[in-house]
Tab-separated table of C-alpha atoms and ligand atoms in Angstrom:
chain	number	residue	atom	x	y	z
A	1	MET	CA	-11.638	0.525	21.952
A	2	ASP	CA	-14.773	2.675	21.954
A	3	LYS	CA	-14.136	5.052	19.099
A	4	LYS	CA	-16.551	7.668	20.464
A	5	ALA	CA	-14.327	8.047	23.532
A	6	VAL	CA	-11.033	8.633	21.719
A	7	ASP	CA	-8.919	11.516	23.024
A	8	TYR	CA	-7.393	13.260	19.981
A	9	SER	CA	-5.708	16.039	21.951
A	10	LEU	CA	-2.044	15.053	21.534
A	11	TYR	CA	-1.855	13.032	18.357
A	12	LEU	CA	1.553	11.642	17.413
A	13	VAL	CA	2.424	10.926	13.764
A	14	THR	CA	5.585	8.904	13.169
A	15	ASP	CA	8.309	9.537	10.613
A	16	ARG	CA	11.368	7.313	10.816
A	17	GLU	CA	13.409	9.756	8.775
A	18	LEU	CA	13.274	12.299	11.617
A	19	LEU	CA	14.421	9.942	14.398
A	20	GLY	CA	18.136	10.569	14.156
A	21	ASN	CA	19.827	7.828	16.180
A	22	LYS	CA	16.767	7.019	18.281
A	23	ASP	CA	14.702	3.837	18.021
A	24	LEU	CA	11.139	4.296	16.778
A	25	ALA	CA	9.523	1.928	19.253
A	26	ALA	CA	11.339	3.480	22.227
A	27	THR	CA	10.476	6.966	20.967
A	28	VAL	CA	6.778	6.109	20.690
A	29	GLU	CA	6.823	4.613	24.195
A	30	GLU	CA	8.458	7.719	25.677
A	31	ALA	CA	5.969	9.928	23.821
A	32	ILE	CA	3.062	7.919	25.227
A	33	LYS	CA	4.462	8.113	28.750
A	34	GLY	CA	4.700	11.884	28.244
A	35	GLY	CA	1.008	12.178	27.382
A	36	THR	CA	0.478	11.275	23.728
A	37	THR	CA	-3.170	10.240	23.355
A	38	LEU	CA	-3.161	8.606	19.892
A	39	VAL	CA	-0.458	7.245	17.584
A	40	GLN	CA	-0.515	7.176	13.783
A	41	ILE	CA	2.175	5.310	11.884
A	42	ARG	CA	2.962	7.170	8.698
A	43	GLU	CA	5.807	5.714	6.700
A	44	LYS	CA	6.142	6.498	3.033
A	45	ASN	CA	9.300	4.916	1.635
A	46	VAL	CA	9.247	1.440	3.155
A	47	SER	CA	8.379	-1.987	1.806
A	48	THR	CA	5.062	-3.524	2.779
A	49	LEU	CA	6.943	-6.064	4.897
A	50	ASP	CA	8.861	-3.376	6.805
A	51	PHE	CA	5.657	-1.384	7.351
A	52	PHE	CA	3.883	-4.506	8.624
A	53	GLU	CA	6.666	-5.411	11.033
A	54	LEU	CA	6.971	-1.839	12.314
A	55	ALA	CA	3.225	-1.643	12.809
A	56	LEU	CA	3.232	-4.874	14.826
A	57	VAL	CA	5.861	-3.468	17.189
A	58	VAL	CA	4.129	-0.116	17.659
A	59	LYS	CA	0.743	-1.791	18.125
A	60	GLN	CA	2.135	-3.739	21.050
A	61	ILE	CA	3.435	-0.574	22.718
A	62	ALA	CA	0.250	1.410	22.134
A	63	GLY	CA	-1.814	-1.507	23.391
A	64	LYS	CA	0.219	-1.689	26.604
A	65	TYR	CA	-0.861	1.879	27.417
A	66	ASN	CA	-4.371	1.630	25.923
A	67	VAL	CA	-3.578	4.342	23.395
A	68	PRO	CA	-5.444	4.068	20.073
A	69	PHE	CA	-3.180	3.230	17.184
A	70	ILE	CA	-3.918	3.915	13.528
A	71	ILE	CA	-2.211	3.456	10.182
A	72	ASN	CA	-1.696	6.086	7.501
A	73	ASP	CA	-3.169	5.193	4.103
A	74	ARG	CA	-2.510	1.427	4.086
A	75	ILE	CA	-5.748	-0.429	4.801
A	76	ASP	CA	-3.984	-3.745	4.120
A	77	ILE	CA	-1.566	-3.076	6.992
A	78	ALA	CA	-4.428	-1.973	9.262
A	79	LEU	CA	-6.358	-5.168	8.525
A	80	ALA	CA	-3.253	-7.333	8.856
A	81	ILE	CA	-2.458	-6.169	12.388
A	82	ASP	CA	-6.024	-5.317	13.460
A	83	ALA	CA	-5.185	-1.659	14.070
A	84	ASP	CA	-7.760	0.668	15.613
A	85	GLY	CA	-8.168	2.474	12.300
A	86	VAL	CA	-6.639	4.363	9.424
A	87	HIS	CA	-5.988	7.912	8.358
A	88	ILE	CA	-6.617	8.610	4.686
A	89	GLY	CA	-5.702	11.609	2.583
A	90	GLN	CA	-7.398	12.957	-0.507
A	91	GLU	CA	-5.038	10.830	-2.661
A	92	ASP	CA	-5.665	7.621	-0.726
A	93	MET	CA	-8.508	5.088	-0.846
A	94	PRO	CA	-11.985	6.628	-1.265
A	95	LEU	CA	-13.689	6.909	2.141
A	96	ALA	CA	-16.669	4.720	1.186
A	97	VAL	CA	-14.331	1.911	0.085
A	98	ALA	CA	-12.216	2.255	3.217
A	99	ARG	CA	-15.298	2.025	5.420
A	100	LYS	CA	-16.532	-1.041	3.581
A	101	LEU	CA	-13.185	-2.797	4.061
A	102	LEU	CA	-12.719	-1.797	7.720
A	103	GLY	CA	-16.281	-2.020	9.003
A	104	PRO	CA	-18.206	0.347	11.282
A	105	THR	CA	-16.174	0.000	14.493
A	106	LYS	CA	-12.782	1.165	13.205
A	107	ILE	CA	-11.615	4.781	13.325
A	108	ILE	CA	-11.308	6.432	9.914
A	109	GLY	CA	-9.796	9.897	9.833
A	110	VAL	CA	-9.719	11.957	6.653
A	111	SER	CA	-7.439	14.823	5.659
A	112	ALA	CA	-9.278	18.012	4.721
A	113	SER	CA	-7.891	21.383	3.754
A	114	THR	CA	-11.170	23.123	2.930
A	115	LEU	CA	-14.613	23.303	4.554
A	116	GLU	CA	-16.045	21.556	1.508
A	117	GLU	CA	-13.683	18.581	1.912
A	118	ALA	CA	-14.401	18.528	5.647
A	119	VAL	CA	-18.189	18.421	5.247
A	120	LYS	CA	-17.936	15.806	2.512
A	121	ALA	CA	-15.755	13.589	4.691
A	122	GLN	CA	-18.037	13.982	7.710
A	123	ASP	CA	-21.098	13.174	5.595
A	124	GLY	CA	-19.226	10.152	4.231
A	125	GLY	CA	-18.683	8.771	7.720
A	126	ALA	CA	-15.259	10.071	8.788
A	127	ASP	CA	-14.704	9.771	12.541
A	128	TYR	CA	-12.423	12.793	12.705
A	129	LEU	CA	-10.755	15.236	10.348
A	130	GLY	CA	-7.076	16.046	9.980
A	131	VAL	CA	-6.843	19.692	8.936
A	132	GLY	CA	-3.697	21.374	7.699
A	133	ALA	CA	-1.035	22.243	7.090
A	134	VAL	CA	-1.619	24.984	9.651
A	135	PHE	CA	2.072	25.977	9.708
A	136	PRO	CA	4.893	25.361	7.232
A	137	THR	CA	6.351	21.850	7.502
A	138	ARG	CA	9.222	19.810	6.197
A	139	THR	CA	7.382	16.516	6.479
A	140	LYS	CA	4.570	17.069	3.987
A	141	SER	CA	5.915	19.140	1.144
A	142	ASP	CA	2.761	19.024	-0.987
A	143	ALA	CA	0.367	19.985	1.775
A	144	ASP	CA	-1.995	22.861	1.207
A	145	HIS	CA	-1.725	25.664	3.727
A	146	VAL	CA	-4.754	26.178	5.978
A	147	SER	CA	-4.866	29.409	7.989
A	148	LEU	CA	-5.946	29.379	11.626
A	149	ALA	CA	-9.031	31.340	10.556
A	150	ALA	CA	-9.851	28.613	8.037
A	151	LEU	CA	-9.254	25.967	10.730
A	152	ARG	CA	-11.781	27.755	12.921
A	153	ARG	CA	-14.361	27.920	10.113
A	154	ILE	CA	-13.937	24.184	9.472
A	155	LYS	CA	-14.323	23.400	13.178
A	156	GLU	CA	-17.504	25.499	13.299
A	157	GLY	CA	-18.871	23.778	10.180
A	158	VAL	CA	-18.612	20.151	11.368
A	159	SER	CA	-19.490	18.131	14.452
A	160	VAL	CA	-16.747	15.472	14.304
A	161	PRO	CA	-13.422	16.084	16.081
A	162	VAL	CA	-10.907	18.241	14.218
A	163	VAL	CA	-7.181	17.579	14.569
A	164	ALA	CA	-4.856	20.304	13.305
A	165	ILE	CA	-1.629	19.219	11.629
A	166	GLY	CA	1.438	20.810	10.108
A	167	GLY	CA	4.449	22.342	11.789
A	168	ILE	CA	2.891	22.276	15.272
A	169	ASP	CA	5.357	22.581	18.169
A	170	LYS	CA	5.490	24.020	21.700
A	171	ASP	CA	5.524	27.569	20.319
A	172	THR	CA	2.453	27.150	18.101
A	173	ILE	CA	0.274	24.467	19.704
A	174	GLN	CA	-1.670	26.901	21.872
A	175	ARG	CA	-2.810	28.825	18.794
A	176	VAL	CA	-4.418	25.787	17.145
A	177	ILE	CA	-6.215	24.837	20.353
A	178	GLU	CA	-7.442	28.445	20.685
A	179	ALA	CA	-8.649	28.241	17.067
A	180	GLY	CA	-10.939	25.415	18.194
A	181	ALA	CA	-9.055	22.252	17.268
A	182	ASP	CA	-9.862	19.197	19.381
A	183	GLY	CA	-6.309	18.064	19.035
A	184	ALA	CA	-2.906	18.774	17.580
A	185	ALA	CA	-1.035	16.286	15.436
A	186	VAL	CA	2.690	16.493	16.022
A	187	VAL	CA	5.497	14.938	14.047
A	188	SER	CA	8.980	16.432	14.364
A	189	ALA	CA	8.368	18.269	17.669
A	190	ILE	CA	8.281	14.837	19.315
A	191	ILE	CA	9.942	12.434	16.853
A	192	ALA	CA	12.999	14.625	16.224
A	193	SER	CA	13.334	15.673	19.884
A	194	ALA	CA	16.313	14.483	21.918
A	195	ASP	CA	13.821	13.836	24.751
A	196	PRO	CA	10.487	12.620	23.343
A	197	TYR	CA	9.055	12.123	26.843
A	198	GLN	CA	9.721	15.714	27.847
A	199	ALA	CA	8.607	17.048	24.454
A	200	ALA	CA	5.257	15.250	24.723
A	201	CYS	CA	4.857	16.268	28.343
A	202	ASN	CA	5.439	19.953	27.543
A	203	LEU	CA	2.939	19.867	24.681
A	204	ARG	CA	0.386	18.093	26.845
A	205	HIS	CA	0.686	20.703	29.608
A	206	ILE	CA	0.044	23.512	27.136
A	207	ILE	CA	-3.044	21.734	25.743
A	208	LYS	CA	-4.504	20.908	29.141
A	209	LYS	CA	-3.781	24.114	31.003
B	1	MET	CA	-12.926	-17.769	-11.596
B	2	ASP	CA	-11.741	-21.299	-10.786
B	3	LYS	CA	-8.162	-20.745	-9.696
B	4	LYS	CA	-7.162	-24.331	-10.464
B	5	ALA	CA	-7.939	-23.705	-14.154
B	6	VAL	CA	-5.892	-20.533	-14.593
B	7	ASP	CA	-3.708	-20.389	-17.721
B	8	TYR	CA	-0.411	-18.750	-16.715
B	9	SER	CA	1.253	-19.164	-20.108
B	10	LEU	CA	1.358	-15.532	-21.271
B	11	TYR	CA	1.299	-13.428	-18.142
B	12	LEU	CA	1.285	-9.652	-18.636
B	13	VAL	CA	2.690	-7.328	-15.945
B	14	THR	CA	1.912	-3.632	-16.364
B	15	ASP	CA	4.271	-0.691	-15.930
B	16	ARG	CA	2.918	2.715	-16.844
B	17	GLU	CA	6.402	4.159	-17.134
B	18	LEU	CA	7.079	2.000	-20.214
B	19	LEU	CA	3.911	2.951	-22.133
B	20	GLY	CA	5.285	5.903	-24.044
B	21	ASN	CA	2.298	7.721	-25.518
B	22	LYS	CA	-0.049	4.743	-25.327
B	23	ASP	CA	-2.998	4.409	-22.963
B	24	LEU	CA	-2.672	1.658	-20.348
B	25	ALA	CA	-6.234	0.393	-20.633
B	26	ALA	CA	-6.071	0.237	-24.436
B	27	THR	CA	-2.684	-1.475	-24.263
B	28	VAL	CA	-3.999	-4.133	-21.881
B	29	GLU	CA	-7.013	-4.720	-24.115
B	30	GLU	CA	-4.838	-5.146	-27.208
B	31	ALA	CA	-2.536	-7.497	-25.287
B	32	ILE	CA	-5.508	-9.621	-24.221
B	33	LYS	CA	-6.853	-9.750	-27.780
B	34	GLY	CA	-3.383	-10.919	-28.834
B	35	GLY	CA	-3.423	-13.839	-26.413
B	36	THR	CA	-2.433	-12.636	-22.937
B	37	THR	CA	-3.830	-15.147	-20.436
B	38	LEU	CA	-3.448	-13.253	-17.130
B	39	VAL	CA	-2.900	-9.600	-16.184
B	40	GLN	CA	-1.045	-8.288	-13.149
B	41	ILE	CA	-1.110	-4.569	-12.344
B	42	ARG	CA	2.221	-3.546	-10.902
B	43	GLU	CA	2.564	0.163	-10.228
B	44	LYS	CA	5.137	1.419	-7.795
B	45	ASN	CA	5.143	5.205	-7.744
B	46	VAL	CA	1.454	6.045	-7.671
B	47	SER	CA	-0.919	7.190	-4.962
B	48	THR	CA	-3.356	4.683	-3.497
B	49	LEU	CA	-6.189	6.556	-5.215
B	50	ASP	CA	-4.517	6.394	-8.637
B	51	PHE	CA	-3.758	2.685	-8.161
B	52	PHE	CA	-7.371	2.021	-7.149
B	53	GLU	CA	-8.796	3.888	-10.137
B	54	LEU	CA	-6.383	2.225	-12.553
B	55	ALA	CA	-7.213	-1.187	-11.132
B	56	LEU	CA	-10.938	-0.567	-11.564
B	57	VAL	CA	-10.426	0.246	-15.254
B	58	VAL	CA	-8.204	-2.758	-15.954
B	59	LYS	CA	-10.505	-5.088	-13.994
B	60	GLN	CA	-13.357	-4.145	-16.313
B	61	ILE	CA	-11.281	-4.936	-19.409
B	62	ALA	CA	-9.950	-8.226	-18.040
B	63	GLY	CA	-13.456	-9.207	-16.955
B	64	LYS	CA	-14.815	-8.543	-20.439
B	65	TYR	CA	-12.445	-11.221	-21.814
B	66	ASN	CA	-12.589	-13.548	-18.772
B	67	VAL	CA	-8.878	-13.091	-18.157
B	68	PRO	CA	-7.797	-13.370	-14.502
B	69	PHE	CA	-6.604	-10.103	-13.071
B	70	ILE	CA	-4.314	-9.705	-10.065
B	71	ILE	CA	-2.660	-6.908	-8.120
B	72	ASN	CA	1.004	-6.604	-7.210
B	73	ASP	CA	1.674	-6.270	-3.470
B	74	ARG	CA	-1.344	-4.173	-2.457
B	75	ILE	CA	-3.900	-6.368	-0.732
B	76	ASP	CA	-5.995	-3.298	0.093
B	77	ILE	CA	-6.408	-2.565	-3.624
B	78	ALA	CA	-7.201	-6.226	-4.354
B	79	LEU	CA	-9.884	-6.278	-1.667
B	80	ALA	CA	-11.266	-2.898	-2.721
B	81	ILE	CA	-11.900	-3.942	-6.315
B	82	ASP	CA	-12.432	-7.673	-5.665
B	83	ALA	CA	-9.509	-8.687	-7.879
B	84	ASP	CA	-8.836	-12.349	-8.616
B	85	GLY	CA	-5.735	-12.268	-6.438
B	86	VAL	CA	-2.389	-10.728	-5.621
B	87	HIS	CA	1.257	-11.264	-6.379
B	88	ILE	CA	3.574	-10.773	-3.413
B	89	GLY	CA	7.332	-10.479	-3.292
B	90	GLN	CA	9.694	-11.371	-0.477
B	91	GLU	CA	9.476	-7.753	0.786
B	92	ASP	CA	5.671	-7.650	0.723
B	93	MET	CA	3.049	-8.963	3.150
B	94	PRO	CA	3.863	-12.371	4.679
B	95	LEU	CA	2.037	-15.110	2.763
B	96	ALA	CA	0.098	-16.382	5.785
B	97	VAL	CA	-1.232	-12.882	6.475
B	98	ALA	CA	-2.118	-12.351	2.816
B	99	ARG	CA	-4.039	-15.638	2.741
B	100	LYS	CA	-5.932	-14.761	5.897
B	101	LEU	CA	-6.975	-11.394	4.447
B	102	LEU	CA	-7.894	-12.711	0.984
B	103	GLY	CA	-9.421	-16.084	1.844
B	104	PRO	CA	-8.972	-19.458	0.173
B	105	THR	CA	-10.493	-18.751	-3.247
B	106	LYS	CA	-8.195	-15.926	-4.356
B	107	ILE	CA	-4.980	-16.469	-6.317
B	108	ILE	CA	-1.812	-15.685	-4.393
B	109	GLY	CA	1.433	-15.789	-6.331
B	110	VAL	CA	4.784	-15.447	-4.597
B	111	SER	CA	8.156	-14.356	-5.980
B	112	ALA	CA	10.939	-16.864	-5.447
B	113	SER	CA	14.537	-16.748	-6.595
B	114	THR	CA	15.769	-19.942	-4.912
B	115	LEU	CA	14.411	-23.457	-4.510
B	116	GLU	CA	14.206	-22.884	-0.764
B	117	GLU	CA	11.971	-19.817	-1.221
B	118	ALA	CA	9.902	-21.729	-3.777
B	119	VAL	CA	9.263	-24.720	-1.516
B	120	LYS	CA	8.498	-22.473	1.445
B	121	ALA	CA	5.966	-20.492	-0.601
B	122	GLN	CA	4.340	-23.654	-1.943
B	123	ASP	CA	4.101	-25.137	1.544
B	124	GLY	CA	2.622	-21.844	2.753
B	125	GLY	CA	-0.188	-22.055	0.215
B	126	ALA	CA	1.031	-20.085	-2.799
B	127	ASP	CA	-1.011	-20.842	-5.929
B	128	TYR	CA	1.886	-20.205	-8.289
B	129	LEU	CA	5.466	-18.965	-8.150
B	130	GLY	CA	7.068	-16.080	-10.005
B	131	VAL	CA	10.695	-17.016	-10.599
B	132	GLY	CA	13.346	-14.616	-11.815
B	133	ALA	CA	14.907	-12.516	-12.982
B	134	VAL	CA	15.810	-15.044	-15.693
B	135	PHE	CA	17.332	-12.357	-17.934
B	136	PRO	CA	18.623	-8.853	-17.186
B	137	THR	CA	15.827	-6.300	-16.896
B	138	ARG	CA	15.315	-2.576	-16.613
B	139	THR	CA	12.046	-2.896	-14.710
B	140	LYS	CA	13.233	-4.612	-11.519
B	141	SER	CA	16.662	-3.300	-10.702
B	142	ASP	CA	17.031	-5.171	-7.405
B	143	ALA	CA	15.986	-8.549	-8.751
B	144	ASP	CA	18.218	-11.495	-8.109
B	145	HIS	CA	19.356	-13.320	-11.201
B	146	VAL	CA	18.057	-16.879	-11.641
B	147	SER	CA	19.733	-18.997	-14.312
B	148	LEU	CA	17.664	-21.190	-16.628
B	149	ALA	CA	19.229	-24.206	-14.917
B	150	ALA	CA	18.056	-22.892	-11.544
B	151	LEU	CA	14.592	-22.253	-13.025
B	152	ARG	CA	14.486	-25.875	-14.125
B	153	ARG	CA	15.530	-27.124	-10.667
B	154	ILE	CA	12.810	-25.007	-9.044
B	155	LYS	CA	10.195	-26.326	-11.487
B	156	GLU	CA	11.260	-29.900	-10.715
B	157	GLY	CA	11.121	-29.241	-6.961
B	158	VAL	CA	7.548	-27.972	-6.736
B	159	SER	CA	4.096	-28.966	-7.986
B	160	VAL	CA	2.495	-25.518	-8.314
B	161	PRO	CA	2.760	-23.604	-11.608
B	162	VAL	CA	5.997	-21.710	-12.186
B	163	VAL	CA	6.001	-18.425	-14.103
B	164	ALA	CA	9.377	-17.140	-15.250
B	165	ILE	CA	9.950	-13.386	-15.175
B	166	GLY	CA	12.656	-10.927	-16.091
B	167	GLY	CA	13.685	-9.616	-19.478
B	168	ILE	CA	11.565	-12.120	-21.418
B	169	ASP	CA	10.843	-11.184	-25.047
B	170	LYS	CA	10.287	-12.895	-28.395
B	171	ASP	CA	13.974	-13.839	-28.612
B	172	THR	CA	14.130	-15.485	-25.175
B	173	ILE	CA	10.642	-16.788	-24.367
B	174	GLN	CA	11.222	-20.188	-25.964
B	175	ARG	CA	14.167	-20.861	-23.655
B	176	VAL	CA	12.132	-20.371	-20.457
B	177	ILE	CA	9.359	-22.635	-21.743
B	178	GLU	CA	11.971	-25.245	-22.670
B	179	ALA	CA	13.388	-24.898	-19.136
B	180	GLY	CA	10.015	-26.080	-17.860
B	181	ALA	CA	8.185	-22.866	-16.950
B	182	ASP	CA	4.393	-23.037	-17.107
B	183	GLY	CA	4.315	-19.460	-18.238
B	184	ALA	CA	6.314	-16.378	-19.051
B	185	ALA	CA	5.684	-13.032	-17.427
B	186	VAL	CA	6.285	-10.193	-19.832
B	187	VAL	CA	6.531	-6.483	-19.138
B	188	SER	CA	8.301	-4.286	-21.676
B	189	ALA	CA	8.053	-6.716	-24.622
B	190	ILE	CA	4.321	-5.954	-24.649
B	191	ILE	CA	3.869	-2.713	-22.700
B	192	ALA	CA	6.626	-0.811	-24.525
B	193	SER	CA	5.727	-2.248	-27.943
B	194	ALA	CA	4.284	0.016	-30.610
B	195	ASP	CA	1.809	-2.792	-31.369
B	196	PRO	CA	0.858	-4.621	-28.148
B	197	TYR	CA	-1.612	-6.847	-30.000
B	198	GLN	CA	1.029	-8.110	-32.411
B	199	ALA	CA	3.639	-8.413	-29.658
B	200	ALA	CA	1.346	-10.584	-27.533
B	201	CYS	CA	0.279	-12.608	-30.567
B	202	ASN	CA	3.897	-13.352	-31.519
B	203	LEU	CA	4.790	-14.421	-27.964
B	204	ARG	CA	1.700	-16.592	-27.755
B	205	HIS	CA	2.548	-18.376	-31.013
B	206	ILE	CA	6.024	-19.199	-29.747
B	207	ILE	CA	4.634	-20.585	-26.459
B	208	LYS	CA	1.918	-22.666	-28.125
B	209	LYS	CA	3.826	-23.993	-31.102
C	301	LIG	NI1	4.502	16.458	32.693
């Protein structure tokens, strides 16, 4: 993987609790077939062993389609399965420590909800920024709200790719792209969908039109 | 640290939720002054950043007294602060993966509640075994119970050090040592004590008498 060439446009974040009766691996595969360009595994209430085993399965699927695959927060899991990178929030490992552990070639994304956090992360070596929550969301109850105007100011203030996150679905995705985001991170609009392939495909068409 | 020379006899496991009004760092320091021979940080409901910062503080204290210092479960935290090792349970990272990430010089302890698990962990390269819960405990609600007779059989079936854990206090510690354990892991009997120095000192005297 050449991390400079990563396509962040349709960025899938997993959440097993939103799957309903679907299988996570099958859902990720359908989402990739539908146009997902990057997959992040984000699982909060699982044992390390379950996270590791899940990550191994999803890595295999993402690898089959050459889609970059990153891990939320857990650098130990990322190292264990040789993931393409990690995404870290403001309450996760400090960026400098994460970079030291992962080395220069891995993707490290950092959550930012203000321009100050965004610039600090970029200066610290973040490869992209996750900015949100741009819309209300059930999946991240403690997330700060970031208006679309604030998203635009952050995008204009940094040079690294900016991925918007938070409550993005087919009705709202166009607005975050118009606000300048390089990509949209989607959780429930794909994971909770009865047809993850079609959901991803619809989102992809809106982004690329 | 020479991991072959580690003294496992009075093994302190932290739990911030049992501290009451005491400070964790001060409590660990008092426990070390009282005779604690090894410290494990075990924190379950904290952010990665809080765990990292806590581990940095405790590492400094343990280092000041040349007491080995290990991390429960989180290999990323252990790598980030260059801890002396990790303790992994049956639901944590597989031992072979943990060893690959940490290298040969770090301590890796593994939880075992049966002789089969104990032998498997020893054969896989565990440096010591944590065996329990030998008595009922509030701090590990899902722990299997291991009788003192079973503890003795495990000790007789392996050559690596065996540390008993689970509900051990001044009234019970002698029984686990008599059952053959190389050490006793203590949580609330020190952490929840109003005088952690005296609590550790009393336990140490019983072990060494
Ligand atoms: Ni299509």
